[in-house]
mmCIF file of C-alpha atoms in Angstrom:
data_model
loop_
_atom_site.group_PDB
_atom_site.id
_atom_site.type_symbol
_atom_site.label_atom_id
_atom_site.label_comp_id
_atom_site.label_asym_id
_atom_site.label_seq_id
_atom_site.Cartn_x
_atom_site.Cartn_y
_atom_site.Cartn_z
ATOM 1 C CA UNK A 1 -31.513 38.279 -6.990
ATOM 2 C CA UNK A 2 -28.387 37.703 -4.966
ATOM 3 C CA UNK A 3 -25.285 36.513 -6.834
ATOM 4 C CA UNK A 4 -22.621 36.639 -4.116
ATOM 5 C CA UNK A 5 -23.785 34.896 -0.969
ATOM 6 C CA UNK A 6 -21.933 35.727 2.222
ATOM 7 C CA UNK A 7 -22.463 33.828 5.450
ATOM 8 C CA UNK A 8 -23.394 35.857 8.466
ATOM 9 C CA UNK A 9 -22.899 34.866 12.081
ATOM 10 C CA UNK A 10 -25.456 32.272 13.073
ATOM 11 C CA UNK A 11 -26.265 31.147 9.508
ATOM 12 C CA UNK A 12 -26.113 27.365 8.955
ATOM 13 C CA UNK A 13 -23.472 27.945 6.280
ATOM 14 C CA UNK A 14 -21.327 29.838 8.806
ATOM 15 C CA UNK A 15 -21.290 26.777 11.078
ATOM 16 C CA UNK A 16 -20.508 24.524 8.104
ATOM 17 C CA UNK A 17 -17.566 26.703 7.076
ATOM 18 C CA UNK A 18 -16.221 26.705 10.634
ATOM 19 C CA UNK A 19 -16.464 22.900 10.784
ATOM 20 C CA UNK A 20 -14.775 22.561 7.392
ATOM 21 C CA UNK A 21 -11.929 24.839 8.532
ATOM 22 C CA UNK A 22 -11.535 22.924 11.808
ATOM 23 C CA UNK A 23 -11.536 19.545 10.035
ATOM 24 C CA UNK A 24 -9.005 20.760 7.447
ATOM 25 C CA UNK A 25 -6.660 22.046 10.162
ATOM 26 C CA UNK A 26 -6.983 18.791 12.118
ATOM 27 C CA UNK A 27 -6.228 16.611 9.076
ATOM 28 C CA UNK A 28 -3.150 18.704 8.299
ATOM 29 C CA UNK A 29 -1.944 18.461 11.885
ATOM 30 C CA UNK A 30 -3.013 14.921 12.762
ATOM 31 C CA UNK A 31 -3.159 13.345 9.300
ATOM 32 C CA UNK A 32 -5.402 10.734 7.719
ATOM 33 C CA UNK A 33 -2.871 8.023 6.859
ATOM 34 C CA UNK A 34 -3.383 4.342 6.106
ATOM 35 C CA UNK A 35 -1.590 1.635 8.071
ATOM 36 C CA UNK A 36 1.605 -0.292 7.314
ATOM 37 C CA UNK A 37 1.909 -4.072 7.238
ATOM 38 C CA UNK A 38 0.330 -6.727 5.059
ATOM 39 C CA UNK A 39 0.672 -7.815 1.457
ATOM 40 C CA UNK A 40 1.425 -4.369 0.022
ATOM 41 C CA UNK A 41 3.530 -2.335 2.462
ATOM 42 C CA UNK A 42 6.011 -3.810 4.961
ATOM 43 C CA UNK A 43 5.281 -7.378 3.906
ATOM 44 C CA UNK A 44 7.017 -9.021 6.899
ATOM 45 C CA UNK A 45 4.396 -7.626 9.298
ATOM 46 C CA UNK A 46 0.740 -8.545 9.731
ATOM 47 C CA UNK A 47 -1.818 -6.411 7.907
ATOM 48 C CA UNK A 48 -2.482 -3.117 9.688
ATOM 49 C CA UNK A 49 0.311 -3.773 12.226
ATOM 50 C CA UNK A 50 1.427 -0.125 12.379
ATOM 51 C CA UNK A 51 -0.984 2.786 12.205
ATOM 52 C CA UNK A 52 -0.864 6.463 12.964
ATOM 53 C CA UNK A 53 -2.050 9.788 11.679
ATOM 54 C CA UNK A 54 0.964 10.133 9.355
ATOM 55 C CA UNK A 55 2.714 7.472 7.285
ATOM 56 C CA UNK A 56 5.775 7.421 5.063
ATOM 57 C CA UNK A 57 6.749 4.345 3.099
ATOM 58 C CA UNK A 58 9.482 3.550 0.586
ATOM 59 C CA UNK A 59 9.643 0.299 -1.307
ATOM 60 C CA UNK A 60 12.249 -0.973 -3.742
ATOM 61 C CA UNK A 61 11.667 -4.058 -5.834
ATOM 62 C CA UNK A 62 13.908 -5.552 -8.483
ATOM 63 C CA UNK A 63 12.259 -8.076 -10.806
ATOM 64 C CA UNK A 64 14.289 -10.363 -13.004
ATOM 65 C CA UNK A 65 12.554 -11.998 -15.984
ATOM 66 C CA UNK A 66 13.629 -15.634 -16.130
ATOM 67 C CA UNK A 67 11.422 -16.494 -19.098
ATOM 68 C CA UNK A 68 9.477 -14.581 -21.689
ATOM 69 C CA UNK A 69 7.343 -17.073 -23.574
ATOM 70 C CA UNK A 70 3.795 -18.168 -24.353
ATOM 71 C CA UNK A 71 3.389 -21.596 -22.753
ATOM 72 C CA UNK A 72 -0.065 -23.039 -21.966
ATOM 73 C CA UNK A 73 -0.656 -24.668 -18.592
ATOM 74 C CA UNK A 74 -3.644 -26.420 -17.055
ATOM 75 C CA UNK A 75 -3.542 -26.911 -13.303
ATOM 76 C CA UNK A 76 -6.499 -28.019 -11.222
ATOM 77 C CA UNK A 77 -7.533 -24.453 -10.375
ATOM 78 C CA UNK A 78 -5.744 -22.359 -13.034
ATOM 79 C CA UNK A 79 -5.858 -22.662 -16.810
ATOM 80 C CA UNK A 80 -4.047 -19.998 -18.792
ATOM 81 C CA UNK A 81 -0.954 -19.133 -20.827
ATOM 82 C CA UNK A 82 2.255 -18.357 -19.004
ATOM 83 C CA UNK A 83 3.879 -15.346 -20.592
ATOM 84 C CA UNK A 84 6.652 -14.892 -18.070
ATOM 85 C CA UNK A 85 8.246 -16.058 -14.858
ATOM 86 C CA UNK A 86 10.051 -13.569 -12.616
ATOM 87 C CA UNK A 87 12.145 -13.530 -9.476
ATOM 88 C CA UNK A 88 11.749 -10.486 -7.250
ATOM 89 C CA UNK A 89 14.021 -9.057 -4.565
ATOM 90 C CA UNK A 90 12.600 -6.298 -2.379
ATOM 91 C CA UNK A 91 13.402 -3.945 0.485
ATOM 92 C CA UNK A 92 10.805 -1.763 2.190
ATOM 93 C CA UNK A 93 10.951 0.772 4.993
ATOM 94 C CA UNK A 94 8.242 2.763 6.656
ATOM 95 C CA UNK A 95 7.272 4.843 9.641
ATOM 96 C CA UNK A 96 4.096 6.033 11.330
ATOM 97 C CA UNK A 97 3.528 8.838 13.837
ATOM 98 C CA UNK A 98 0.713 10.885 15.288
ATOM 99 C CA UNK A 99 2.573 14.140 14.587
ATOM 100 C CA UNK A 100 4.289 14.759 11.252
ATOM 101 C CA UNK A 101 7.490 15.969 12.890
ATOM 102 C CA UNK A 102 7.836 12.605 14.681
ATOM 103 C CA UNK A 103 8.087 10.594 11.442
ATOM 104 C CA UNK A 104 11.306 8.564 11.179
ATOM 105 C CA UNK A 105 12.044 8.734 14.923
ATOM 106 C CA UNK A 106 11.230 5.020 14.768
ATOM 107 C CA UNK A 107 11.007 2.997 11.576
ATOM 108 C CA UNK A 108 10.568 -0.603 10.455
ATOM 109 C CA UNK A 109 11.831 -2.474 7.420
ATOM 110 C CA UNK A 110 11.157 -5.645 5.486
ATOM 111 C CA UNK A 111 13.257 -7.482 2.963
ATOM 112 C CA UNK A 112 12.742 -10.634 1.026
ATOM 113 C CA UNK A 113 12.305 -12.413 -2.245
ATOM 114 C CA UNK A 114 9.448 -13.649 -4.310
ATOM 115 C CA UNK A 115 8.339 -15.293 -7.511
ATOM 116 C CA UNK A 116 5.882 -13.957 -10.082
ATOM 117 C CA UNK A 117 3.937 -15.955 -12.664
ATOM 118 C CA UNK A 118 2.699 -13.595 -15.380
ATOM 119 C CA UNK A 119 -0.186 -14.935 -17.474
ATOM 120 C CA UNK A 120 -1.776 -14.057 -20.780
ATOM 121 C CA UNK A 121 -5.076 -13.154 -19.097
ATOM 122 C CA UNK A 122 -3.354 -10.345 -17.212
ATOM 123 C CA UNK A 123 -3.273 -12.017 -13.817
ATOM 124 C CA UNK A 124 -0.008 -12.093 -11.918
ATOM 125 C CA UNK A 125 0.355 -14.762 -9.260
ATOM 126 C CA UNK A 126 2.757 -13.554 -6.596
ATOM 127 C CA UNK A 127 4.493 -15.555 -3.873
ATOM 128 C CA UNK A 128 6.655 -13.580 -1.408
ATOM 129 C CA UNK A 129 8.687 -14.428 1.668
ATOM 130 C CA UNK A 130 9.559 -11.346 3.744
ATOM 131 C CA UNK A 131 11.659 -10.963 6.888
ATOM 132 C CA UNK A 132 11.590 -8.169 9.466
ATOM 133 C CA UNK A 133 12.324 -7.572 13.141
ATOM 134 C CA UNK A 134 9.209 -9.501 14.237
ATOM 135 C CA UNK A 135 9.862 -12.565 12.113
ATOM 136 C CA UNK A 136 8.886 -13.851 8.707
ATOM 137 C CA UNK A 137 5.669 -13.657 6.674
ATOM 138 C CA UNK A 138 4.710 -15.567 3.533
ATOM 139 C CA UNK A 139 2.209 -14.171 1.040
ATOM 140 C CA UNK A 140 0.414 -15.703 -1.925
ATOM 141 C CA UNK A 141 -1.386 -12.970 -3.842
ATOM 142 C CA UNK A 142 -2.913 -12.174 -7.224
ATOM 143 C CA UNK A 143 -1.593 -8.857 -8.672
ATOM 144 C CA UNK A 144 1.547 -6.764 -8.223
ATOM 145 C CA UNK A 145 2.394 -5.393 -4.744
ATOM 146 C CA UNK A 146 1.170 -1.886 -5.554
ATOM 147 C CA UNK A 147 -1.511 -2.935 -8.056
ATOM 148 C CA UNK A 148 -5.200 -2.121 -8.095
ATOM 149 C CA UNK A 149 -6.359 -5.258 -6.267
ATOM 150 C CA UNK A 150 -3.920 -4.725 -3.401
ATOM 151 C CA UNK A 151 -5.158 -1.216 -2.721
#
């Protein structure tokens, strides 16, 4: 019985290891990043507007609680308890590049404000207006900007 298996030249596992090594080197060099733009990152740009092998993103958001209460509401499409209302101010900046060393040679930013309605059921209704170099975008979304639904 063999306990330590070693690949030899020509074995199928040898080819698999070579492919794994090549793929690992390529992902380190060329990256596997997601795009920027949309409701989560660089909100003033259309979804997927900027893409590349490497991405860096920084987002700052200040939320101010205007109310902290338990008020029922019944709108045509929403029935819940409002537990809070917030104003949000945000600034985001990001960059994409095919090579890691080229990050931040060109970057984009978004800034804006929004409103959050926090409910007893756990849903957060978010309305944002963001401005960037290509104009303005408005977003109506359910969840926080970096929450599980947005990902």
